[in-house]
JSON list of C-alpha atoms in Angstrom, two decimals:
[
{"chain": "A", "resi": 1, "resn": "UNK", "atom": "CA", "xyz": [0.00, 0.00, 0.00]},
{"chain": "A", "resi": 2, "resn": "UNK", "atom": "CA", "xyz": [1.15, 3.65, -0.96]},
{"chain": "A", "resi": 3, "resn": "UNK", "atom": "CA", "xyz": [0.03, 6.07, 0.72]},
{"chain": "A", "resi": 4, "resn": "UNK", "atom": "CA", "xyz": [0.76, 8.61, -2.81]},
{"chain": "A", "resi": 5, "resn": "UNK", "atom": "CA", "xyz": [-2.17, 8.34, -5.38]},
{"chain": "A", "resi": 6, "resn": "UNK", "atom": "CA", "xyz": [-1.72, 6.12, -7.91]},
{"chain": "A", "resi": 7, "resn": "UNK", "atom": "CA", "xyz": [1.14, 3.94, -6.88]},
{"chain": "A", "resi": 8, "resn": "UNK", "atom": "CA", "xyz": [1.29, 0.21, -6.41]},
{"chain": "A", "resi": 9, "resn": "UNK", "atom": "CA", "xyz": [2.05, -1.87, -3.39]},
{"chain": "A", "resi": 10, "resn": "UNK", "atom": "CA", "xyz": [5.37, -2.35, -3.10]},
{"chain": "A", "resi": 11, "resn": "UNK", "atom": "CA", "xyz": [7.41, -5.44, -3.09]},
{"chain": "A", "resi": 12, "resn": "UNK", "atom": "CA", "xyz": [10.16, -6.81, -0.68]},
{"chain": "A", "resi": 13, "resn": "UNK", "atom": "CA", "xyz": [12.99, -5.30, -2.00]},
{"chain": "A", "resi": 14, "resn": "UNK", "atom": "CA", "xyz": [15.76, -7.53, -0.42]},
{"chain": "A", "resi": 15, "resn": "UNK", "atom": "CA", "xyz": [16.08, -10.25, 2.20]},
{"chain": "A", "resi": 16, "resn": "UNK", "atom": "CA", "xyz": [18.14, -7.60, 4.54]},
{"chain": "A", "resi": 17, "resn": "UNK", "atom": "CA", "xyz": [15.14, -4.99, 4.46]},
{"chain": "A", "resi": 18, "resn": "UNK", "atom": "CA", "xyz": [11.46, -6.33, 4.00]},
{"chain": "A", "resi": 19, "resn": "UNK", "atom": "CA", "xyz": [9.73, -3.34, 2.96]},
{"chain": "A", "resi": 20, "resn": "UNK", "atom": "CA", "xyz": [6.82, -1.70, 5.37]},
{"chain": "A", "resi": 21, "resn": "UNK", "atom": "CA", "xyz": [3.00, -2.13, 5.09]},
{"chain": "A", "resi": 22, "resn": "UNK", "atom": "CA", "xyz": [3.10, 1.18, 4.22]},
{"chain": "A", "resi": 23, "resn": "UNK", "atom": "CA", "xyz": [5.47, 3.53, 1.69]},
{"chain": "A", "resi": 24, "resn": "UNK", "atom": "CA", "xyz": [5.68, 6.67, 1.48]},
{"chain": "A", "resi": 25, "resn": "UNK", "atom": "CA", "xyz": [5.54, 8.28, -2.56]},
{"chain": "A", "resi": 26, "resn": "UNK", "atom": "CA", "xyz": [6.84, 11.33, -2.76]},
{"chain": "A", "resi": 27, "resn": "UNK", "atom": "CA", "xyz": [5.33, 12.83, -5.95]},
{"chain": "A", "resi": 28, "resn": "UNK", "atom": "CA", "xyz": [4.57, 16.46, -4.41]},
{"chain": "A", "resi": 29, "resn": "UNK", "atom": "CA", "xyz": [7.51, 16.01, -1.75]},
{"chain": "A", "resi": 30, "resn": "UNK", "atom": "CA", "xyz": [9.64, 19.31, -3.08]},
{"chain": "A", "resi": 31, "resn": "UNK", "atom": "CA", "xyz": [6.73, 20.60, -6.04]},
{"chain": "A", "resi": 32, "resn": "UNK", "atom": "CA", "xyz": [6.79, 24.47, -6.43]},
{"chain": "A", "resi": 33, "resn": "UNK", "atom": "CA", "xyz": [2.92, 23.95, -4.51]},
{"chain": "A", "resi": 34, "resn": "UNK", "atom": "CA", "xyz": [4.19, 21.80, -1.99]},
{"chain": "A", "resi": 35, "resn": "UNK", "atom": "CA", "xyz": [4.94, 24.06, 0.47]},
{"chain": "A", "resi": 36, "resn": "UNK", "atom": "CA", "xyz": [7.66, 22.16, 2.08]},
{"chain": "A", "resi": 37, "resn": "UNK", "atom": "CA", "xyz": [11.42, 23.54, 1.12]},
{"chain": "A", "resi": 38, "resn": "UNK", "atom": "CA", "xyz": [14.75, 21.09, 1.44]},
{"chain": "A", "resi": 39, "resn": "UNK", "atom": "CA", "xyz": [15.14, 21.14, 4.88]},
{"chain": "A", "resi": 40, "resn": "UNK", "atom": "CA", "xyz": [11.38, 20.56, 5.91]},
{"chain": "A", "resi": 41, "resn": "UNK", "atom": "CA", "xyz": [11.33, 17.72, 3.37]},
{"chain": "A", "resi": 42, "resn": "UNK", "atom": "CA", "xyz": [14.59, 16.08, 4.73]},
{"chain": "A", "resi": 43, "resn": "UNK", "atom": "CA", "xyz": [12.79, 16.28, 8.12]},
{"chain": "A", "resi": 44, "resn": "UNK", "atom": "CA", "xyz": [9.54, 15.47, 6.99]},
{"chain": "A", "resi": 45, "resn": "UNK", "atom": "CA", "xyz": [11.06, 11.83, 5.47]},
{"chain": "A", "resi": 46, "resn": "UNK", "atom": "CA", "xyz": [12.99, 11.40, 8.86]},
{"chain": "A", "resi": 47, "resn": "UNK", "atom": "CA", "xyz": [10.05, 11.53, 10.98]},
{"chain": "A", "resi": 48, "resn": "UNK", "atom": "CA", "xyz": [8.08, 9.04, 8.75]},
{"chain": "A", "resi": 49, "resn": "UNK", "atom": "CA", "xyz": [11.17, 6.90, 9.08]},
{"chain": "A", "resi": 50, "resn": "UNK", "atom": "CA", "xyz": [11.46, 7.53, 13.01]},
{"chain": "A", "resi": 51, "resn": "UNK", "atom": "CA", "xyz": [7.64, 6.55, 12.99]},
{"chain": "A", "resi": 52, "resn": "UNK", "atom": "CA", "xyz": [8.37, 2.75, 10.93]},
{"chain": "A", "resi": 53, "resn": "UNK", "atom": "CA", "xyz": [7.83, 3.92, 7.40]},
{"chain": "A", "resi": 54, "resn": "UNK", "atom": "CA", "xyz": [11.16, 2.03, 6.10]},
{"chain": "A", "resi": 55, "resn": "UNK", "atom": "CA", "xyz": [9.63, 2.25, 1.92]},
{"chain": "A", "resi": 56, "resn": "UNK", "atom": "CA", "xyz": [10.30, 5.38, 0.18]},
{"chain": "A", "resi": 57, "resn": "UNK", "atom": "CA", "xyz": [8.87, 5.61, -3.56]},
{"chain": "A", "resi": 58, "resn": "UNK", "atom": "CA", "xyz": [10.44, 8.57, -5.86]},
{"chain": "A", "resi": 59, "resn": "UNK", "atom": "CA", "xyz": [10.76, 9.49, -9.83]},
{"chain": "A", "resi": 60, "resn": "UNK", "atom": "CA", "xyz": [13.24, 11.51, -11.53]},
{"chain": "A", "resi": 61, "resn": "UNK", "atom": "CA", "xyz": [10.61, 13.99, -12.18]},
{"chain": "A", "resi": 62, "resn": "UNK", "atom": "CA", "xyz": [9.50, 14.16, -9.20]},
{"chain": "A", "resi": 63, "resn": "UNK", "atom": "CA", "xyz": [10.03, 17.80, -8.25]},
{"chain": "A", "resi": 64, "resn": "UNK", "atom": "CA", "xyz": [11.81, 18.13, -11.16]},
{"chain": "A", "resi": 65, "resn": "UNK", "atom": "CA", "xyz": [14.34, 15.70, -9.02]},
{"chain": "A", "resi": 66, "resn": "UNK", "atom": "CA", "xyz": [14.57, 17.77, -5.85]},
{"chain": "A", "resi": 67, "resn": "UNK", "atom": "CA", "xyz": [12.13, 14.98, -4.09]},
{"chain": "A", "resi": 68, "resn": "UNK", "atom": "CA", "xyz": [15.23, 12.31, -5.12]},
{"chain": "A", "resi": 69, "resn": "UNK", "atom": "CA", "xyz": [17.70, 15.15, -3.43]},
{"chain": "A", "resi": 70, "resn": "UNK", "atom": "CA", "xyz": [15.79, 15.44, -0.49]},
{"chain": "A", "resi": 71, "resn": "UNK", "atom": "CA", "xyz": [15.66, 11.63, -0.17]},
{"chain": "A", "resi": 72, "resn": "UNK", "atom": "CA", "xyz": [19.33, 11.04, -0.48]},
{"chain": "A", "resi": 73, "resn": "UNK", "atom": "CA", "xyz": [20.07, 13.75, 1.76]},
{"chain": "A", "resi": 74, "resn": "UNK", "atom": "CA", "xyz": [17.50, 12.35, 4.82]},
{"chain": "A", "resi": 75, "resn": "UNK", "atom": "CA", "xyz": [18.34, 8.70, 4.09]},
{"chain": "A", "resi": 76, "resn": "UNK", "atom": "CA", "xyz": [21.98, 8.73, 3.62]},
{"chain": "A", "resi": 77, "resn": "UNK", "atom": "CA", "xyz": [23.06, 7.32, 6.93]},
{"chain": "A", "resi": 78, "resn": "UNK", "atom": "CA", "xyz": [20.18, 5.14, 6.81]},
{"chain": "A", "resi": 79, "resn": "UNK", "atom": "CA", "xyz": [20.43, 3.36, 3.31]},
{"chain": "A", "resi": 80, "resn": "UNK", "atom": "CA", "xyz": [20.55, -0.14, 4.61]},
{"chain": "A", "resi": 81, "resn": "UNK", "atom": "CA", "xyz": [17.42, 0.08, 6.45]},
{"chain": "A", "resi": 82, "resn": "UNK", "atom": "CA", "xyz": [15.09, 1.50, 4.02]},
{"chain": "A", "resi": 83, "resn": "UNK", "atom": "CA", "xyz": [13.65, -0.16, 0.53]},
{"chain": "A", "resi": 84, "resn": "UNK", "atom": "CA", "xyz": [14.25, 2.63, -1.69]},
{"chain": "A", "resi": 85, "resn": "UNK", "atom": "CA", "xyz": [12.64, 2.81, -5.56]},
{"chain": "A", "resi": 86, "resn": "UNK", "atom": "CA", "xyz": [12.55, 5.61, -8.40]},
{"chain": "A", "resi": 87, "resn": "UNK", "atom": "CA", "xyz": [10.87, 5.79, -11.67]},
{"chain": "A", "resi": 88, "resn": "UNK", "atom": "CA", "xyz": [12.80, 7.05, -14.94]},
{"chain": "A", "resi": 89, "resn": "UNK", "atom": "CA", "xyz": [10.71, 7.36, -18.69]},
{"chain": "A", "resi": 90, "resn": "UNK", "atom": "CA", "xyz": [10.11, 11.01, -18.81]},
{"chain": "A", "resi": 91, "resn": "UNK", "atom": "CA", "xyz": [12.22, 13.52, -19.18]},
{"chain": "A", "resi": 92, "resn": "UNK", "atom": "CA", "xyz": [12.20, 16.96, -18.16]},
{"chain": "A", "resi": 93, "resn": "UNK", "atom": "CA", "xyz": [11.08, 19.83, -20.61]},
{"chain": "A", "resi": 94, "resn": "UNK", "atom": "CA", "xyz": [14.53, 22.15, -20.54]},
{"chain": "A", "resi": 95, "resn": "UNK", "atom": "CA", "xyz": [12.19, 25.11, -19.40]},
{"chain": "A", "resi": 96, "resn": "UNK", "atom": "CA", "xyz": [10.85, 23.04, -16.44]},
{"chain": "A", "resi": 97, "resn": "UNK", "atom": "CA", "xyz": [13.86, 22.32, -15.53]},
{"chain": "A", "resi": 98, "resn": "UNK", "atom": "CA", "xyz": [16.04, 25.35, -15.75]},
{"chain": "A", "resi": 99, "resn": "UNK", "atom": "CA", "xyz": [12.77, 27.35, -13.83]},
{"chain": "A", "resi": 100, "resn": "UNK", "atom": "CA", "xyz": [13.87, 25.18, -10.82]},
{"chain": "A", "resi": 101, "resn": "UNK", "atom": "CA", "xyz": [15.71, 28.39, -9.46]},
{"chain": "A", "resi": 102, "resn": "UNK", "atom": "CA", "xyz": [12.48, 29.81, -9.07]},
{"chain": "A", "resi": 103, "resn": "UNK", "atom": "CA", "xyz": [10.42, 27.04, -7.12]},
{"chain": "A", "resi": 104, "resn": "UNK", "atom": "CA", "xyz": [11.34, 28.95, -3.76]},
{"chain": "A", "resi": 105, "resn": "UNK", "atom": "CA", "xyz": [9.39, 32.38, -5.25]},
{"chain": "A", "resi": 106, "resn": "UNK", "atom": "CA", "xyz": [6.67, 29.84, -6.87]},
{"chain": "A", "resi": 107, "resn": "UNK", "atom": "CA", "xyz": [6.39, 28.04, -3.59]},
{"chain": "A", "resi": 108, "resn": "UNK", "atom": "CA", "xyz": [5.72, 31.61, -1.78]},
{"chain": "A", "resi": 109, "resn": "UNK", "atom": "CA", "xyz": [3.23, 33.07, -3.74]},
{"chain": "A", "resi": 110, "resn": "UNK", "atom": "CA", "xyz": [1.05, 29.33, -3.86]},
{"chain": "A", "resi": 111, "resn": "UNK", "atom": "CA", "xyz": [1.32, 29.79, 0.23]},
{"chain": "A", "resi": 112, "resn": "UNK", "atom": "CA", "xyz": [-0.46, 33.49, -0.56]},
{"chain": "A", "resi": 113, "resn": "UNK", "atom": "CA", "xyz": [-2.33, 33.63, -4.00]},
{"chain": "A", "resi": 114, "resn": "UNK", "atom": "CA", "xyz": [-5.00, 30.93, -4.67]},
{"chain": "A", "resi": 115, "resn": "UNK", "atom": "CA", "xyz": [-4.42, 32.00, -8.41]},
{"chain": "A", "resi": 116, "resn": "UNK", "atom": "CA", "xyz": [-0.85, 30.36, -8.37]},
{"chain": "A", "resi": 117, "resn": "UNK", "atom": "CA", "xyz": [-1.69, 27.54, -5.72]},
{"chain": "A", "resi": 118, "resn": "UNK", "atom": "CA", "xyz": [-4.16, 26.45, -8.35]},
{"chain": "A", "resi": 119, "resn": "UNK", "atom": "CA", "xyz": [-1.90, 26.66, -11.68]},
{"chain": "A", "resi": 120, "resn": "UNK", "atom": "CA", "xyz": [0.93, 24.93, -9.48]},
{"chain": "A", "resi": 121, "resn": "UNK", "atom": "CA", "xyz": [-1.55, 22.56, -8.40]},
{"chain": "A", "resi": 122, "resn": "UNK", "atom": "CA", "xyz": [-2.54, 21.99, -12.50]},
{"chain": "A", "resi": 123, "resn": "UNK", "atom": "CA", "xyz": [1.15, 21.90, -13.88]},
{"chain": "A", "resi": 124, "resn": "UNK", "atom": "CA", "xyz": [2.22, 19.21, -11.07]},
{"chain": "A", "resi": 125, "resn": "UNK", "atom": "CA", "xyz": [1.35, 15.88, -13.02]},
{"chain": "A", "resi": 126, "resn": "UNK", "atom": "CA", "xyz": [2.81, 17.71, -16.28]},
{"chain": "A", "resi": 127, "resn": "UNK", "atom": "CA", "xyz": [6.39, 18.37, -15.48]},
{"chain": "A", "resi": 128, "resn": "UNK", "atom": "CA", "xyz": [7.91, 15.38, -17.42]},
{"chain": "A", "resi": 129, "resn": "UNK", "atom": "CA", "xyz": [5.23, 15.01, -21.04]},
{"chain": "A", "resi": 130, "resn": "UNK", "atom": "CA", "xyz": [8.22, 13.92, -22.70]},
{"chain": "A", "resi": 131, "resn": "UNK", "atom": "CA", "xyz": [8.59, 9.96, -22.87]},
{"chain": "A", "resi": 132, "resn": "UNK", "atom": "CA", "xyz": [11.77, 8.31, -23.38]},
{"chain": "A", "resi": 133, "resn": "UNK", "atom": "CA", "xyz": [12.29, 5.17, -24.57]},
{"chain": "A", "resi": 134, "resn": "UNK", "atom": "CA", "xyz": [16.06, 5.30, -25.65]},
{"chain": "A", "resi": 135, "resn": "UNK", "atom": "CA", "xyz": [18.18, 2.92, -23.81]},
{"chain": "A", "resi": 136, "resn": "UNK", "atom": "CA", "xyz": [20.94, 4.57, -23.53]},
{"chain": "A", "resi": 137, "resn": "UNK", "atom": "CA", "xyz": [19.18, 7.76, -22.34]},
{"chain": "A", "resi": 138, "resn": "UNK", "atom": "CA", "xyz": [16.74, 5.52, -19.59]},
{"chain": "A", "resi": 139, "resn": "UNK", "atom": "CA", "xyz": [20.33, 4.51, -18.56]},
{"chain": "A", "resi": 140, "resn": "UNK", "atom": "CA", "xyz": [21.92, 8.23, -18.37]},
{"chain": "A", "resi": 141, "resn": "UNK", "atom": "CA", "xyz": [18.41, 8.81, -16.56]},
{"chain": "A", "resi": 142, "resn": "UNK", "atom": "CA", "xyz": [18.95, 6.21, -13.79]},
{"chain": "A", "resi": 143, "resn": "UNK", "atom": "CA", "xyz": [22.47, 6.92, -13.09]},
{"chain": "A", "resi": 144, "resn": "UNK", "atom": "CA", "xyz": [21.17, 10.41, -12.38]},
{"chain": "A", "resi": 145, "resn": "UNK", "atom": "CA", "xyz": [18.69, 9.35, -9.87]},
{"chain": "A", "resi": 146, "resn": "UNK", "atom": "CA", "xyz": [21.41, 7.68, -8.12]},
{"chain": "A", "resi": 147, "resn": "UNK", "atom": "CA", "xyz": [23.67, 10.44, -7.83]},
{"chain": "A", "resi": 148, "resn": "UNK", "atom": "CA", "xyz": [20.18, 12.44, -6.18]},
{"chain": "A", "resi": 149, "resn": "UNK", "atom": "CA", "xyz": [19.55, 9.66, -4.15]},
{"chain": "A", "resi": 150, "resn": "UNK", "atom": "CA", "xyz": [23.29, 9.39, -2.88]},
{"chain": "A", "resi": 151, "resn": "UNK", "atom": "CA", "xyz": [23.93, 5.66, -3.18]},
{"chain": "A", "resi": 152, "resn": "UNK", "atom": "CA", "xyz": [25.20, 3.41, -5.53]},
{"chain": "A", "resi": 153, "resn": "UNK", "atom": "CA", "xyz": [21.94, 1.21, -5.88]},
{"chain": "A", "resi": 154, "resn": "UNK", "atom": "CA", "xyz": [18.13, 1.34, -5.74]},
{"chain": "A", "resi": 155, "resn": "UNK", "atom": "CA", "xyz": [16.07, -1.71, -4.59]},
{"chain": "A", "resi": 156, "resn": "UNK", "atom": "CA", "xyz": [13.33, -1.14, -7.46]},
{"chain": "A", "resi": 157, "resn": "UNK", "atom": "CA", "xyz": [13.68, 0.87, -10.74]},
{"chain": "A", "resi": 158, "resn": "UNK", "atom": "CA", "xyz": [10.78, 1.07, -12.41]},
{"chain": "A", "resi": 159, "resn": "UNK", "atom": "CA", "xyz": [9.96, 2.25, -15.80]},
{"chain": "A", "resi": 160, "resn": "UNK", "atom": "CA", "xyz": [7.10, 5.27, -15.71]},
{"chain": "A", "resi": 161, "resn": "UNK", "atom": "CA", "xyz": [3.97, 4.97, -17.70]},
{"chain": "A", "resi": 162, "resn": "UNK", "atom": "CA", "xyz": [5.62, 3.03, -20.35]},
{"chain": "A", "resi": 163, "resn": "UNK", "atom": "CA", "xyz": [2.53, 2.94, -23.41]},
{"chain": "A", "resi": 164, "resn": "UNK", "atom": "CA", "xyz": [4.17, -0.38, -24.87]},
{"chain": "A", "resi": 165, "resn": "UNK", "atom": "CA", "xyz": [6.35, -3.60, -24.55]},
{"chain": "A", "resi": 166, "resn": "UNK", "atom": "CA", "xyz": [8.93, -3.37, -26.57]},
{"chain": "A", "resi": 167, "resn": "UNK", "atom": "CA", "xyz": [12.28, -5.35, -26.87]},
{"chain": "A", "resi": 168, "resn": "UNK", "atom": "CA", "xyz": [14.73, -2.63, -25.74]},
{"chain": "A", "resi": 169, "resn": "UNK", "atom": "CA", "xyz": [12.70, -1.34, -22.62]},
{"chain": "A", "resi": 170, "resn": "UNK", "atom": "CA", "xyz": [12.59, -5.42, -21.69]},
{"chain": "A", "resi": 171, "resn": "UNK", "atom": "CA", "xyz": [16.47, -5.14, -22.12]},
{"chain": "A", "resi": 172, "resn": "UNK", "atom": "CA", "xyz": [16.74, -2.01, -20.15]},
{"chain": "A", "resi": 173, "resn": "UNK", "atom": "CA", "xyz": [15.12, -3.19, -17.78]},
{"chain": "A", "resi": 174, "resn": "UNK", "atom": "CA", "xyz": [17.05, -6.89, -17.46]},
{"chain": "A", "resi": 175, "resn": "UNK", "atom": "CA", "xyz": [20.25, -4.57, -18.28]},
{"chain": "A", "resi": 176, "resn": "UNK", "atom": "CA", "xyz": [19.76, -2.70, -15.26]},
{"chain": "A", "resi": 177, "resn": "UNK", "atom": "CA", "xyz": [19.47, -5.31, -13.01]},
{"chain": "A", "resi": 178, "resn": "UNK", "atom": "CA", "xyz": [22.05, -7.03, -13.83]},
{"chain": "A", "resi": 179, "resn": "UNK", "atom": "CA", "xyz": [24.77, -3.66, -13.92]},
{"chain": "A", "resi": 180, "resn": "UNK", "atom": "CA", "xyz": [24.10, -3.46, -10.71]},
{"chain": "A", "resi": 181, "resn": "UNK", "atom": "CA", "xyz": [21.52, -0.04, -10.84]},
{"chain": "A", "resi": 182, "resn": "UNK", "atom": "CA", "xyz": [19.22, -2.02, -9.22]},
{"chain": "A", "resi": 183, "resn": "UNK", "atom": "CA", "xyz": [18.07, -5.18, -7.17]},
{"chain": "A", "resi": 184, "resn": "UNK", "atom": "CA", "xyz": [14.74, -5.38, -8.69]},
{"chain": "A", "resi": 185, "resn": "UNK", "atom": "CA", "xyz": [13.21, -3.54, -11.90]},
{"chain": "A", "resi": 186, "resn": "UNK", "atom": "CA", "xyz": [9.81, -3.23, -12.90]},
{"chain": "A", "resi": 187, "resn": "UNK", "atom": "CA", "xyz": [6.91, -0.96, -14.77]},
{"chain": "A", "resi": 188, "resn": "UNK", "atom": "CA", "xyz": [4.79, 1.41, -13.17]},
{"chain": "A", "resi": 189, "resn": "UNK", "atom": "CA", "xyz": [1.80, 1.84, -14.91]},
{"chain": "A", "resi": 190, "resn": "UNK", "atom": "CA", "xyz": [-1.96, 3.01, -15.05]},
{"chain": "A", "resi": 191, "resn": "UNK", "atom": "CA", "xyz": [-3.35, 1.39, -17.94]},
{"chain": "A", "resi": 192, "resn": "UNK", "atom": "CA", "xyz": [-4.67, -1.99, -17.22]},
{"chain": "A", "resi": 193, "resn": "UNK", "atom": "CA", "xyz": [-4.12, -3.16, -20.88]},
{"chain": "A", "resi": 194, "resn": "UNK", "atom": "CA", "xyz": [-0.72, -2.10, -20.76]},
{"chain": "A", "resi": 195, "resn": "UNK", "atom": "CA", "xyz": [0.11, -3.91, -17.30]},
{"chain": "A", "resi": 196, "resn": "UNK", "atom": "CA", "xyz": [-1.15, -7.02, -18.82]},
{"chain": "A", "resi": 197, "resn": "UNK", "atom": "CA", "xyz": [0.90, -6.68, -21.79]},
{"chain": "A", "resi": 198, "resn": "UNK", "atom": "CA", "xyz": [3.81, -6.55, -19.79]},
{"chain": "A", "resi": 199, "resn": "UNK", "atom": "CA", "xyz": [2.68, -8.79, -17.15]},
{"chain": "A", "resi": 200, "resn": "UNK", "atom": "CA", "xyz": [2.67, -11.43, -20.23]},
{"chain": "A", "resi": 201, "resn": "UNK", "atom": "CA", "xyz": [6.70, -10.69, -21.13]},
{"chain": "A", "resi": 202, "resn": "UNK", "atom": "CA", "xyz": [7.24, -12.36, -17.88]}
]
């Protein structure tokens, strides 16, 4: 169970950290709307550690990556106790992500006009439009998300949204497993169609 709309249970990620009944997603952890700046959020994911959440569930575009920051930053020294998963298959529009200087301004003027609360609010699930489905970029992507995340490894990387199987995300995905990116890879998906499809690759 997630306790973020629209993500799946998660599963055991390793032998030497079953995963919690409940994880925490952290798709508006560090949005422009979110209200919560780095060192909130850092505290904010320590105190739902502190209270037993050890399953933390992030995406590269999450935050146009500052929820991945905020992760590595409050789970650094904890690493080996926590099941830790990210998302890559979108990619960042370049004026998304070079407005991130401005989230702090952004994240002021949601707190005090309901104007901009409510077109933050409406750009949130938009950041990342742009699907990717090169291998060698997906790859670029997750290394990324590692360096955010501050360790070497996730326990689950999942592909986001993808719309179809295809032979190279299938490879990506076996590629990345066995490179060491991750312990466990998988899809994250909406479409019931498409989870079958992939559900059928085995």
């Amino acid at each position: 169970m997630s306790i973020d709309q629209g993500s799946a249970p998660m599963p055991d990620c390793a032998s030497r950290t079953p995963s919690s009944r409940i994880a925490l997603g952290t798709s508006r952890l560090r949005s422009a709307g979110g209200g919560l700046d780095q060192a909130q959020a850092v505290r904010f994911v320590q105190a739902a550690f502190d209270l037993g959440v050890t399953t933390f569930d992030t995406a590269n575009i999450y935050g146009q990556g500052d929820a991945e920051r905020a992760l590595g930053v409050a789970l650094a020294s904890r690493r080996d106790s926590v099941c830790l998963s990210t998302k890559v298959g979108y990619e960042m529009p370049a004026v998304v992500s070079g407005a991130r200087a401005l989230k702090p301004f952004v994240r002021m003027m949601a707190t005090r006009l309901p104007i901009v609360r409510r077109a933050s609010q409406a750009l949130r699930g938009r950041a990342g439009n742009g699907r990717v489905e090169d291998v060698g970029a997906l790859t670029v992507a997750a290394r990324e998300s590692l360096a955010r995340l501050r360790t070497d490894h996730v326990d689950v990387l999942y592909l986001h949204s993808p719309e179809r199987v295809t032979e190279p995300l299938v490879a990506f995905l076996s590629d990345a497993v066995s490179s060491g990116l991750c312990r466990k890879a998988g899809v994250a998906v909406a479409d019931v169609d498409v989870a079958r499809e992939w559900a059928r690759t085995g």
